[in-house]
Amino acid sequence: MEEEKLSTTPINVLLAGPGDVRHVLATIAHRHRWNSAMKNRPVHIYIYEKAIETLSRHLLLLQVALDTDLPLRQRCNTFLEIFGNARVQERTSAYVEEQANVLIDLIHNERGSLAGIVDLSHLKMRTQDDLVDTFRSWFQKVKFDVDALRDHRLRHYYEVRYDYRDNLIDWDYTMNLKKIENASVIHARQYREWRNSGVAFEFGDQTYTVPNRTMAAYTEAKKKHHGSVLCRGLWTDIIISPYISFGVQCEKPNKFAEQLFEIHNKGTGVEQNRHNTVEVAVYNMLSYLYEIETHKMYKMNKAHDIFSGIGDSETESPDINDHPNDKKPVPRFEELAEDSHEPTAPDEEQRKQDQAQECPRMVKESFKGVKIIPLTGNMEELYSKKRYANLFEHVFISAQQCHILQPPNDAEQQQPKAPFTNILKGGATIDVESSVFLLPLKEEQRVVYVTKLVEWMRYHSLTPMFAFDGKDRPSKEDMLKIMNAVLRFSFA
């Protein structure tokens, strides 16, 4: 009886300011790997974002990920294009408008592929109206001069150094980004191109000329003789890059995935990665979507070909312990037995139809019991609401939202507020984004950042589940390890 009760108790997860939906996709994709007691439980993922535009983008990217009408490769490319490019293809802009209409229908009539998955009941009606307004702002008829707005941001950031920005970009890349583990897979030219143009993911000979209206957002500003106003513009990242989300780390189920980070001429001073961050990002997206659609881990079947695992899920993959240099003879031609026959055209067509019908069924199975609950507003208000008390078993807090962990000062102590731990369930785990990829910070500042973060967590009685080689304070070298990009704490 106790096991039956446990199996129907939802696993509640809170993502505080994640900035993208990779956590959602990874959780759903890997769910079938969990033990039977866990994978049969419903999963409720609460996504908190302060900006309504960011919340809207999350819904759009989830909609794109679930659009099985698009071929898998095209879906991965389209997802990354919308996610990371300030300019997109004309057909992508039209596709975004089409999906915006679908999302408007979701808000008004609860129809579409996200109906039954996204729960809007935690949003006020005013907030839902704001979502609809945001979706409508993505229509192609809405003006959005992304190049002028981005140039304005860059000029404000570089100031008198604007004409020498390429030198500053190279400095940031060489002295900060490239030193981080795996980050050398981001090619210097890719990083420089993104810093200058805002286009991160390019595929083939496509041209990116239309503004990505999903990046438009409002922020608070001061207007002379007017006071506080909301200013619409391009307020996305212009320093760190979207490559960090999908393009610097991946699962490595076999030797071919390990080769994505292969470095030539290592130790010579002229090292060169064989692959680049866009390939790693596409591989990650393929892995998530393929596993959602098949319940099988995506594995490359050929060296240096990230798409080689598509359609060959039944092919036996090489052992993970095989060395990349182990060469085994592979027959160029396959001998067929007398009673065997090659599939005829009708057989092949039938197989494709069966696969097309199977895909939506498997996606539906992957999302069975999954609820995605958008949240916005003041994060601290959640702590005092009864519906969130002792609710969350897992929490992720981005660097942008780490301030919610800061202990109150003396003035605030006189009017105590509900603590962050009110929303945590006993035994909960809390993952907090560290300063590894905060490139604007100097190395010493990154160390101080993490040291302060650990102090704040201890104030909330949260215990670190990591150690910096037995030291309480991390070293500069610790802040270059990708394993320290997210720090885990536990709540007793």
Tab-separated table of C-alpha atoms in Angstrom:
chain	number	residue	atom	x	y	z
A	1	MET	CA	0.000	0.000	0.000
A	2	GLU	CA	2.872	2.316	0.853
A	3	GLU	CA	4.575	1.554	-2.491
A	4	GLU	CA	1.345	2.290	-4.373
A	5	LYS	CA	1.004	5.607	-2.565
A	6	LEU	CA	4.612	6.462	-3.349
A	7	SER	CA	4.200	5.689	-7.038
A	8	THR	CA	1.395	8.245	-7.393
A	9	THR	CA	3.208	10.997	-5.480
A	10	PRO	CA	4.608	13.519	-7.973
A	11	ILE	CA	8.290	14.350	-8.136
A	12	ASN	CA	8.257	18.138	-7.842
A	13	VAL	CA	11.135	20.035	-9.428
A	14	LEU	CA	11.731	23.796	-9.343
A	15	LEU	CA	13.875	25.539	-11.950
A	16	ALA	CA	14.603	29.091	-10.828
A	17	GLY	CA	15.676	31.240	-13.765
A	18	PRO	CA	17.131	28.483	-15.967
A	19	GLY	CA	17.143	30.667	-19.098
A	20	ASP	CA	16.500	27.674	-21.374
A	21	VAL	CA	14.670	24.344	-21.401
A	22	ARG	CA	17.599	21.929	-21.501
A	23	HIS	CA	16.838	20.766	-17.945
A	24	VAL	CA	13.267	19.956	-18.926
A	25	LEU	CA	14.277	18.050	-22.056
A	26	ALA	CA	17.041	16.136	-20.265
A	27	THR	CA	14.734	15.150	-17.394
A	28	ILE	CA	12.013	13.852	-19.705
A	29	ALA	CA	14.474	12.127	-22.040
A	30	HIS	CA	16.266	10.291	-19.226
A	31	ARG	CA	13.148	9.439	-17.263
A	32	HIS	CA	12.872	5.936	-18.711
A	33	ARG	CA	16.333	5.150	-17.259
A	34	TRP	CA	15.172	5.637	-13.673
A	35	ASN	CA	14.362	2.679	-11.458
A	36	SER	CA	10.798	1.382	-11.604
A	37	ALA	CA	9.758	3.098	-8.369
A	38	MET	CA	10.849	6.482	-9.719
A	39	LYS	CA	9.959	6.386	-13.404
A	40	ASN	CA	6.333	5.479	-12.703
A	41	ARG	CA	5.832	8.566	-10.553
A	42	PRO	CA	4.417	11.739	-12.135
A	43	VAL	CA	6.915	14.558	-12.683
A	44	HIS	CA	5.872	18.164	-12.094
A	45	ILE	CA	8.419	20.719	-13.300
A	46	TYR	CA	7.917	24.289	-12.101
A	47	ILE	CA	9.763	26.873	-14.214
A	48	TYR	CA	10.193	30.295	-12.642
A	49	GLU	CA	11.286	33.260	-14.749
A	50	LYS	CA	11.033	36.883	-13.763
A	51	ALA	CA	10.691	38.066	-17.373
A	52	ILE	CA	7.476	37.027	-19.083
A	53	GLU	CA	9.284	37.036	-22.449
A	54	THR	CA	11.702	34.367	-21.235
A	55	LEU	CA	8.794	32.248	-20.052
A	56	SER	CA	7.196	32.664	-23.476
A	57	ARG	CA	10.380	31.491	-25.193
A	58	HIS	CA	10.422	28.385	-23.006
A	59	LEU	CA	6.942	27.478	-24.212
A	60	LEU	CA	7.942	28.106	-27.819
A	61	LEU	CA	11.067	25.955	-27.602
A	62	LEU	CA	9.091	23.143	-25.978
A	63	GLN	CA	6.566	23.463	-28.790
A	64	VAL	CA	9.363	23.180	-31.361
A	65	ALA	CA	10.880	20.166	-29.594
A	66	LEU	CA	7.515	18.368	-29.711
A	67	ASP	CA	6.717	19.240	-33.330
A	68	THR	CA	7.084	15.761	-34.818
A	69	ASP	CA	5.905	17.085	-38.188
A	70	LEU	CA	9.458	18.372	-38.621
A	71	PRO	CA	12.179	15.799	-39.365
A	72	LEU	CA	14.467	15.210	-36.410
A	73	ARG	CA	17.531	16.904	-37.913
A	74	GLN	CA	15.579	19.948	-39.044
A	75	ARG	CA	13.894	20.192	-35.654
A	76	CYS	CA	17.254	20.227	-33.852
A	77	ASN	CA	18.606	22.926	-36.158
A	78	THR	CA	15.448	25.024	-35.892
A	79	PHE	CA	15.451	24.744	-32.106
A	80	LEU	CA	19.050	25.954	-31.839
A	81	GLU	CA	18.493	28.682	-34.415
A	82	ILE	CA	15.572	30.139	-32.462
A	83	PHE	CA	17.376	29.648	-29.170
A	84	GLY	CA	20.713	31.260	-29.973
A	85	ASN	CA	20.541	33.473	-33.075
A	86	ALA	CA	19.686	37.159	-33.095
A	87	ARG	CA	18.844	36.742	-36.790
A	88	VAL	CA	17.083	33.746	-38.296
A	89	GLN	CA	16.084	32.476	-41.716
A	90	GLU	CA	12.956	33.858	-43.327
A	91	ARG	CA	11.272	30.462	-43.195
A	92	THR	CA	12.134	30.174	-39.501
A	93	SER	CA	10.526	33.538	-38.820
A	94	ALA	CA	7.361	32.347	-40.576
A	95	TYR	CA	7.510	29.124	-38.561
A	96	VAL	CA	7.782	31.099	-35.303
A	97	GLU	CA	4.665	33.074	-36.222
A	98	GLU	CA	2.847	29.835	-36.968
A	99	GLN	CA	3.834	28.394	-33.594
A	100	ALA	CA	2.894	31.653	-31.869
A	101	ASN	CA	-0.658	31.186	-33.122
A	102	VAL	CA	-0.633	27.637	-31.760
A	103	LEU	CA	0.519	28.921	-28.365
A	104	ILE	CA	-2.174	31.617	-28.352
A	105	ASP	CA	-4.701	28.854	-28.954
A	106	LEU	CA	-3.154	26.972	-26.029
A	107	ILE	CA	-3.709	29.949	-23.717
A	108	HIS	CA	-7.252	30.659	-24.893
A	109	ASN	CA	-8.634	27.194	-25.600
A	110	GLU	CA	-6.125	24.734	-24.086
A	111	ARG	CA	-5.490	23.096	-27.450
A	112	GLY	CA	-2.290	21.988	-29.134
A	113	SER	CA	0.586	19.609	-28.469
A	114	LEU	CA	1.324	21.257	-25.102
A	115	ALA	CA	-2.277	20.959	-23.891
A	116	GLY	CA	-2.366	18.605	-20.943
A	117	ILE	CA	1.375	19.103	-20.398
A	118	VAL	CA	1.597	22.810	-19.560
A	119	ASP	CA	-0.439	23.841	-16.520
A	120	LEU	CA	-1.239	27.568	-16.546
A	121	SER	CA	-3.345	27.523	-13.381
A	122	HIS	CA	-0.513	29.035	-11.305
A	123	LEU	CA	-0.467	32.173	-13.468
A	124	LYS	CA	-2.814	35.097	-12.966
A	125	MET	CA	-5.144	35.984	-15.820
A	126	ARG	CA	-3.201	39.203	-16.310
A	127	THR	CA	-0.019	37.188	-16.748
A	128	GLN	CA	-1.697	34.900	-19.271
A	129	ASP	CA	-2.753	37.992	-21.218
A	130	ASP	CA	0.872	39.144	-21.140
A	131	LEU	CA	1.895	35.781	-22.589
A	132	VAL	CA	-0.547	36.262	-25.458
A	133	ASP	CA	0.768	39.784	-26.077
A	134	THR	CA	4.301	38.390	-26.208
A	135	PHE	CA	3.308	35.690	-28.687
A	136	ARG	CA	1.686	38.322	-30.906
A	137	SER	CA	4.855	40.405	-30.822
A	138	TRP	CA	6.567	37.567	-32.724
A	139	PHE	CA	4.421	38.117	-35.815
A	140	GLN	CA	6.414	39.110	-38.882
A	141	LYS	CA	4.564	42.399	-39.277
A	142	VAL	CA	5.951	43.626	-35.934
A	143	LYS	CA	9.038	45.782	-36.404
A	144	PHE	CA	12.166	44.804	-34.495
A	145	ASP	CA	15.491	46.249	-35.652
A	146	VAL	CA	17.705	43.691	-33.980
A	147	ASP	CA	20.930	44.901	-35.628
A	148	ALA	CA	20.506	48.487	-34.425
A	149	LEU	CA	19.517	47.380	-30.936
A	150	ARG	CA	22.430	44.980	-30.654
A	151	ASP	CA	24.852	47.607	-31.935
A	152	HIS	CA	23.525	49.998	-29.298
A	153	ARG	CA	24.207	47.401	-26.598
A	154	LEU	CA	27.711	46.751	-27.902
A	155	ARG	CA	28.609	50.442	-28.102
A	156	HIS	CA	27.395	50.961	-24.558
A	157	TYR	CA	29.428	47.979	-23.337
A	158	TYR	CA	32.697	48.719	-25.169
A	159	GLU	CA	32.433	52.523	-25.001
A	160	VAL	CA	35.652	54.055	-26.422
A	161	ARG	CA	37.027	50.569	-27.143
A	162	TYR	CA	34.284	49.783	-29.655
A	163	ASP	CA	36.571	50.035	-32.704
A	164	TYR	CA	38.993	47.597	-31.066
A	165	ARG	CA	36.351	45.125	-29.932
A	166	ASP	CA	37.849	42.207	-31.887
A	167	ASN	CA	40.984	42.476	-29.756
A	168	LEU	CA	38.906	42.506	-26.578
A	169	ILE	CA	36.898	39.515	-27.774
A	170	ASP	CA	40.090	37.568	-28.471
A	171	TRP	CA	41.329	38.450	-24.983
A	172	ASP	CA	38.099	37.211	-23.371
A	173	TYR	CA	38.309	34.019	-25.396
A	174	THR	CA	41.977	33.255	-24.755
A	175	MET	CA	42.310	34.401	-21.149
A	176	ASN	CA	38.883	33.374	-19.834
A	177	LEU	CA	36.695	31.102	-21.927
A	178	LYS	CA	39.283	28.809	-23.509
A	179	LYS	CA	40.847	27.968	-20.146
A	180	ILE	CA	37.644	26.305	-18.948
A	181	GLU	CA	37.507	22.546	-19.385
A	182	ASN	CA	35.954	21.512	-22.740
A	183	ALA	CA	35.358	25.164	-23.693
A	184	SER	CA	38.050	25.052	-26.375
A	185	VAL	CA	35.454	23.229	-28.491
A	186	ILE	CA	34.017	26.726	-28.989
A	187	HIS	CA	36.120	27.902	-31.916
A	188	ALA	CA	37.608	31.391	-31.687
A	189	ARG	CA	35.974	32.414	-34.970
A	190	GLN	CA	32.574	31.170	-33.816
A	191	TYR	CA	32.845	33.093	-30.569
A	192	ARG	CA	34.008	36.263	-32.331
A	193	GLU	CA	31.245	36.005	-34.945
A	194	TRP	CA	28.590	35.604	-32.271
A	195	ARG	CA	29.943	38.488	-30.191
A	196	ASN	CA	29.809	40.766	-33.247
A	197	SER	CA	26.675	39.619	-35.067
A	198	GLY	CA	24.610	37.658	-32.557
A	199	VAL	CA	24.420	34.619	-34.852
A	200	ALA	CA	25.620	31.568	-32.932
A	201	PHE	CA	24.332	28.551	-34.859
A	202	GLU	CA	24.834	28.412	-38.624
A	203	PHE	CA	23.943	25.391	-40.717
A	204	GLY	CA	25.108	24.820	-44.280
A	205	ASP	CA	24.743	27.699	-46.699
A	206	GLN	CA	21.645	29.173	-45.055
A	207	THR	CA	21.363	32.948	-44.714
A	208	TYR	CA	20.150	34.589	-41.517
A	209	THR	CA	18.630	37.943	-42.350
A	210	VAL	CA	15.353	38.214	-40.408
A	211	PRO	CA	15.293	39.434	-36.792
A	212	ASN	CA	14.580	36.837	-34.138
A	213	ARG	CA	11.614	38.557	-32.526
A	214	THR	CA	11.514	36.057	-29.665
A	215	MET	CA	14.558	37.836	-28.211
A	216	ALA	CA	12.684	41.118	-27.813
A	217	ALA	CA	11.925	41.933	-24.190
A	218	TYR	CA	11.091	44.742	-21.811
A	219	THR	CA	13.259	45.934	-18.961
A	220	GLU	CA	12.941	48.676	-16.382
A	221	ALA	CA	14.614	51.953	-17.324
A	222	LYS	CA	14.702	55.591	-16.274
A	223	LYS	CA	13.349	58.274	-18.574
A	224	LYS	CA	14.307	61.894	-18.060
A	225	HIS	CA	11.512	63.933	-16.446
A	226	HIS	CA	9.327	60.828	-16.493
A	227	GLY	CA	10.639	58.339	-13.937
A	228	SER	CA	10.594	54.557	-14.341
A	229	VAL	CA	9.427	53.125	-17.653
A	230	LEU	CA	9.528	49.792	-19.448
A	231	CYS	CA	11.883	49.834	-22.416
A	232	ARG	CA	11.589	47.288	-25.240
A	233	GLY	CA	14.855	46.138	-26.724
A	234	LEU	CA	17.386	43.335	-27.045
A	235	TRP	CA	18.473	42.488	-23.506
A	236	THR	CA	19.979	39.066	-24.106
A	237	ASP	CA	23.535	37.998	-23.286
A	238	ILE	CA	26.306	39.652	-25.325
A	239	ILE	CA	29.371	38.219	-23.544
A	240	ILE	CA	29.112	34.585	-22.444
A	241	SER	CA	27.340	33.037	-25.483
A	242	PRO	CA	24.492	30.532	-25.898
A	243	TYR	CA	27.066	27.808	-26.582
A	244	ILE	CA	27.376	27.211	-22.839
A	245	SER	CA	23.891	25.700	-22.607
A	246	PHE	CA	24.216	22.896	-25.146
A	247	GLY	CA	27.674	23.056	-26.694
A	248	VAL	CA	30.381	22.313	-24.120
A	249	GLN	CA	29.368	19.007	-22.568
A	250	CYS	CA	27.503	15.856	-23.546
A	251	GLU	CA	26.966	12.263	-22.559
A	252	LYS	CA	29.578	9.908	-23.953
A	253	PRO	CA	28.000	6.466	-24.353
A	254	ASN	CA	30.688	5.272	-26.776
A	255	LYS	CA	34.055	6.206	-28.248
A	256	PHE	CA	32.491	8.190	-31.094
A	257	ALA	CA	30.911	10.668	-28.672
A	258	GLU	CA	34.230	11.023	-26.866
A	259	GLN	CA	35.830	11.982	-30.176
A	260	LEU	CA	33.651	15.103	-30.346
A	261	PHE	CA	36.198	16.667	-27.979
A	262	GLU	CA	39.254	15.311	-29.783
A	263	ILE	CA	42.147	17.785	-29.895
A	264	HIS	CA	44.844	17.668	-32.542
A	265	ASN	CA	48.447	18.756	-31.901
A	266	LYS	CA	47.879	18.651	-28.161
A	267	GLY	CA	50.685	20.201	-26.133
A	268	THR	CA	52.297	21.938	-29.108
A	269	GLY	CA	50.832	25.392	-28.596
A	270	VAL	CA	48.809	25.134	-31.817
A	271	GLU	CA	46.060	22.838	-30.536
A	272	GLN	CA	42.948	22.530	-32.662
A	273	ASN	CA	39.650	20.831	-31.864
A	274	ARG	CA	38.505	18.501	-34.625
A	275	HIS	CA	34.854	19.315	-33.919
A	276	ASN	CA	33.175	22.506	-32.779
A	277	THR	CA	30.537	23.609	-30.326
A	278	VAL	CA	27.707	23.676	-32.889
A	279	GLU	CA	28.233	19.970	-33.556
A	280	VAL	CA	28.164	19.231	-29.829
A	281	ALA	CA	24.978	21.288	-29.444
A	282	VAL	CA	23.276	19.443	-32.301
A	283	TYR	CA	24.429	16.126	-30.821
A	284	ASN	CA	22.882	17.056	-27.467
A	285	MET	CA	19.591	18.061	-29.054
A	286	LEU	CA	19.567	14.868	-31.109
A	287	SER	CA	20.206	12.868	-27.952
A	288	TYR	CA	17.328	14.469	-26.041
A	289	LEU	CA	14.751	14.279	-28.821
A	290	TYR	CA	15.791	10.829	-30.035
A	291	GLU	CA	15.529	9.395	-26.529
A	292	ILE	CA	12.136	11.036	-25.993
A	293	GLU	CA	10.875	9.481	-29.233
A	294	THR	CA	12.416	6.013	-28.893
A	295	HIS	CA	13.226	5.495	-25.178
A	296	LYS	CA	16.714	4.494	-26.311
A	297	MET	CA	19.982	6.298	-25.711
A	298	TYR	CA	21.277	7.984	-28.837
A	299	LYS	CA	24.587	6.540	-30.011
A	300	MET	CA	26.682	7.520	-32.989
A	301	ASN	CA	27.532	4.562	-35.217
A	302	LYS	CA	30.324	6.232	-37.181
A	303	ALA	CA	33.291	8.297	-36.137
A	304	HIS	CA	32.892	12.065	-36.552
A	305	ASP	CA	29.310	11.776	-37.852
A	306	ILE	CA	26.857	13.129	-35.283
A	307	PHE	CA	23.847	12.017	-37.345
A	308	SER	CA	25.022	8.426	-37.798
A	309	GLY	CA	22.765	7.079	-35.037
A	310	ILE	CA	19.498	8.172	-36.640
A	311	GLY	CA	17.470	5.301	-38.024
A	312	ASP	CA	19.912	2.651	-36.877
A	313	SER	CA	18.686	2.185	-33.337
A	314	GLU	CA	18.746	-1.590	-33.701
A	315	THR	CA	22.364	-1.630	-34.818
A	316	GLU	CA	24.688	-2.893	-32.155
A	317	SER	CA	26.827	-0.012	-30.943
A	318	PRO	CA	30.544	-0.403	-30.295
A	319	ASP	CA	31.601	-1.043	-26.752
A	320	ILE	CA	32.318	2.080	-24.728
A	321	ASN	CA	35.717	0.710	-23.755
A	322	ASP	CA	36.877	0.365	-27.353
A	323	HIS	CA	39.835	2.598	-28.053
A	324	PRO	CA	39.383	5.144	-30.878
A	325	ASN	CA	42.478	3.796	-32.621
A	326	ASP	CA	41.362	0.162	-32.529
A	327	LYS	CA	40.712	-0.610	-36.172
A	328	LYS	CA	38.572	-3.619	-36.960
A	329	PRO	CA	37.993	-4.852	-40.491
A	330	VAL	CA	34.511	-4.052	-41.701
A	331	PRO	CA	33.225	-5.824	-44.814
A	332	ARG	CA	32.375	-3.389	-47.568
A	333	PHE	CA	29.673	-5.639	-48.981
A	334	GLU	CA	27.260	-7.898	-47.158
A	335	GLU	CA	26.542	-11.373	-48.452
A	336	LEU	CA	22.854	-12.204	-48.518
A	337	ALA	CA	21.495	-15.658	-47.853
A	338	GLU	CA	19.525	-17.273	-50.655
A	339	ASP	CA	16.226	-16.929	-48.821
A	340	SER	CA	16.837	-13.313	-47.919
A	341	HIS	CA	15.619	-10.410	-49.997
A	342	GLU	CA	16.129	-6.695	-50.096
A	343	PRO	CA	13.131	-4.627	-49.023
A	344	THR	CA	11.020	-3.568	-51.938
A	345	ALA	CA	9.808	-0.013	-52.349
A	346	PRO	CA	6.375	-0.773	-50.830
A	347	ASP	CA	8.074	-2.501	-47.870
A	348	GLU	CA	10.283	0.528	-47.284
A	349	GLU	CA	7.333	2.887	-47.573
A	350	GLN	CA	5.365	0.835	-45.066
A	351	ARG	CA	8.304	0.866	-42.662
A	352	LYS	CA	8.485	4.666	-42.843
A	353	GLN	CA	4.751	4.955	-42.225
A	354	ASP	CA	5.019	2.669	-39.201
A	355	GLN	CA	7.870	4.781	-37.823
A	356	ALA	CA	5.886	7.987	-38.386
A	357	GLN	CA	2.959	6.559	-36.431
A	358	GLU	CA	5.184	5.173	-33.688
A	359	CYS	CA	6.943	8.490	-32.987
A	360	PRO	CA	3.933	10.451	-31.605
A	361	ARG	CA	2.946	7.441	-29.499
A	362	MET	CA	6.395	7.244	-27.901
A	363	VAL	CA	6.461	11.005	-27.320
A	364	LYS	CA	3.089	10.755	-25.608
A	365	GLU	CA	4.436	7.919	-23.486
A	366	SER	CA	7.498	9.994	-22.523
A	367	PHE	CA	5.288	12.862	-21.342
A	368	LYS	CA	2.856	10.634	-19.461
A	369	GLY	CA	2.468	12.074	-15.973
A	370	VAL	CA	4.584	15.136	-16.828
A	371	LYS	CA	3.314	18.594	-15.922
A	372	ILE	CA	5.176	21.800	-16.716
A	373	ILE	CA	4.046	24.689	-14.537
A	374	PRO	CA	5.234	28.204	-15.491
A	375	LEU	CA	5.731	30.692	-12.650
A	376	THR	CA	6.588	34.383	-12.609
A	377	GLY	CA	6.371	37.399	-10.324
A	378	ASN	CA	8.279	37.812	-7.068
A	379	MET	CA	10.193	34.635	-6.257
A	380	GLU	CA	10.143	35.315	-2.517
A	381	GLU	CA	6.345	35.233	-2.485
A	382	LEU	CA	6.493	31.491	-3.111
A	383	TYR	CA	8.093	30.896	0.284
A	384	SER	CA	5.016	32.000	2.214
A	385	LYS	CA	2.365	30.347	0.038
A	386	LYS	CA	0.826	27.216	1.458
A	387	ARG	CA	0.560	25.438	-1.901
A	388	TYR	CA	4.371	25.414	-2.219
A	389	ALA	CA	5.204	24.517	1.394
A	390	ASN	CA	7.531	21.479	1.683
A	391	LEU	CA	6.876	20.747	-1.986
A	392	PHE	CA	10.102	20.504	-3.976
A	393	GLU	CA	12.422	17.499	-3.978
A	394	HIS	CA	14.842	19.001	-6.491
A	395	VAL	CA	15.669	22.669	-7.089
A	396	PHE	CA	17.933	24.294	-9.666
A	397	ILE	CA	18.956	27.919	-9.123
A	398	SER	CA	20.748	29.820	-11.866
A	399	ALA	CA	23.483	32.368	-11.242
A	400	GLN	CA	20.988	35.085	-12.132
A	401	GLN	CA	18.702	34.020	-9.275
A	402	CYS	CA	21.350	33.291	-6.628
A	403	HIS	CA	20.470	36.519	-4.824
A	404	ILE	CA	17.382	34.806	-3.397
A	405	LEU	CA	19.743	32.832	-1.156
A	406	GLN	CA	21.363	35.902	0.390
A	407	PRO	CA	20.736	36.089	4.160
A	408	PRO	CA	18.734	39.113	5.349
A	409	ASN	CA	20.645	42.099	6.680
A	410	ASP	CA	20.106	43.653	10.117
A	411	ALA	CA	17.319	45.954	8.930
A	412	GLU	CA	15.439	43.057	7.369
A	413	GLN	CA	15.851	40.940	10.496
A	414	GLN	CA	13.342	43.197	12.257
A	415	GLN	CA	10.713	42.174	9.704
A	416	PRO	CA	11.583	38.524	9.085
A	417	LYS	CA	10.432	36.990	5.826
A	418	ALA	CA	9.648	33.377	5.098
A	419	PRO	CA	12.926	31.505	4.425
A	420	PHE	CA	13.824	29.808	1.175
A	421	THR	CA	13.790	26.405	2.874
A	422	ASN	CA	10.009	26.633	3.397
A	423	ILE	CA	9.466	25.253	-0.097
A	424	LEU	CA	11.914	22.354	0.295
A	425	LYS	CA	10.922	18.826	1.107
A	426	GLY	CA	13.023	16.868	3.580
A	427	GLY	CA	16.008	15.314	1.815
A	428	ALA	CA	15.745	17.709	-1.129
A	429	THR	CA	18.735	18.385	-3.372
A	430	ILE	CA	19.551	21.900	-4.542
A	431	ASP	CA	21.751	22.527	-7.582
A	432	VAL	CA	23.169	26.033	-7.834
A	433	GLU	CA	24.949	27.449	-10.854
A	434	SER	CA	28.433	28.591	-9.914
A	435	SER	CA	30.717	31.222	-11.422
A	436	VAL	CA	32.649	28.939	-13.803
A	437	PHE	CA	31.134	30.531	-16.921
A	438	LEU	CA	30.695	34.064	-15.563
A	439	LEU	CA	33.302	35.481	-17.922
A	440	PRO	CA	32.938	39.143	-16.864
A	441	LEU	CA	34.295	38.185	-13.430
A	442	LYS	CA	38.007	37.944	-12.800
A	443	GLU	CA	39.405	34.651	-11.528
A	444	GLU	CA	39.647	35.947	-7.957
A	445	GLN	CA	36.070	37.214	-8.108
A	446	ARG	CA	34.811	33.812	-9.232
A	447	VAL	CA	36.449	32.214	-6.207
A	448	VAL	CA	34.926	34.809	-3.871
A	449	TYR	CA	31.536	34.287	-5.522
A	450	VAL	CA	31.531	30.552	-4.803
A	451	THR	CA	32.879	31.059	-1.284
A	452	LYS	CA	30.031	33.468	-0.526
A	453	LEU	CA	27.546	31.095	-2.109
A	454	VAL	CA	28.624	28.254	0.186
A	455	GLU	CA	28.280	30.588	3.192
A	456	TRP	CA	24.745	31.530	2.161
A	457	MET	CA	23.749	27.907	1.735
A	458	ARG	CA	25.065	27.028	5.173
A	459	TYR	CA	22.991	29.874	6.602
A	460	HIS	CA	19.956	28.027	5.222
A	461	SER	CA	21.195	24.746	6.771
A	462	LEU	CA	22.033	23.308	3.368
A	463	THR	CA	24.964	20.904	3.279
A	464	PRO	CA	27.452	20.864	0.375
A	465	MET	CA	27.629	17.533	-1.457
A	466	PHE	CA	30.974	18.373	-3.045
A	467	ALA	CA	34.503	19.182	-1.959
A	468	PHE	CA	37.276	21.163	-3.590
A	469	ASP	CA	40.017	18.601	-2.950
A	470	GLY	CA	39.233	18.706	0.752
A	471	LYS	CA	39.337	22.516	0.942
A	472	ASP	CA	36.516	24.810	2.024
A	473	ARG	CA	37.594	27.539	-0.378
A	474	PRO	CA	37.958	26.713	-4.078
A	475	SER	CA	41.126	27.534	-5.974
A	476	LYS	CA	41.337	29.288	-9.333
A	477	GLU	CA	41.923	25.903	-10.960
A	478	ASP	CA	38.690	24.565	-9.438
A	479	MET	CA	36.798	27.318	-11.241
A	480	LEU	CA	38.039	25.981	-14.582
A	481	LYS	CA	36.559	22.503	-14.132
A	482	ILE	CA	33.226	21.938	-15.803
A	483	MET	CA	32.152	19.593	-13.000
A	484	ASN	CA	32.077	22.655	-10.724
A	485	ALA	CA	29.774	24.631	-13.023
A	486	VAL	CA	26.856	23.425	-10.890
A	487	LEU	CA	27.228	22.857	-7.146
A	488	ARG	CA	24.928	20.460	-5.304
A	489	PHE	CA	23.616	20.874	-1.768
A	490	SER	CA	21.279	18.762	0.352
A	491	PHE	CA	18.535	19.718	2.782
A	492	ALA	CA	18.144	17.513	5.823
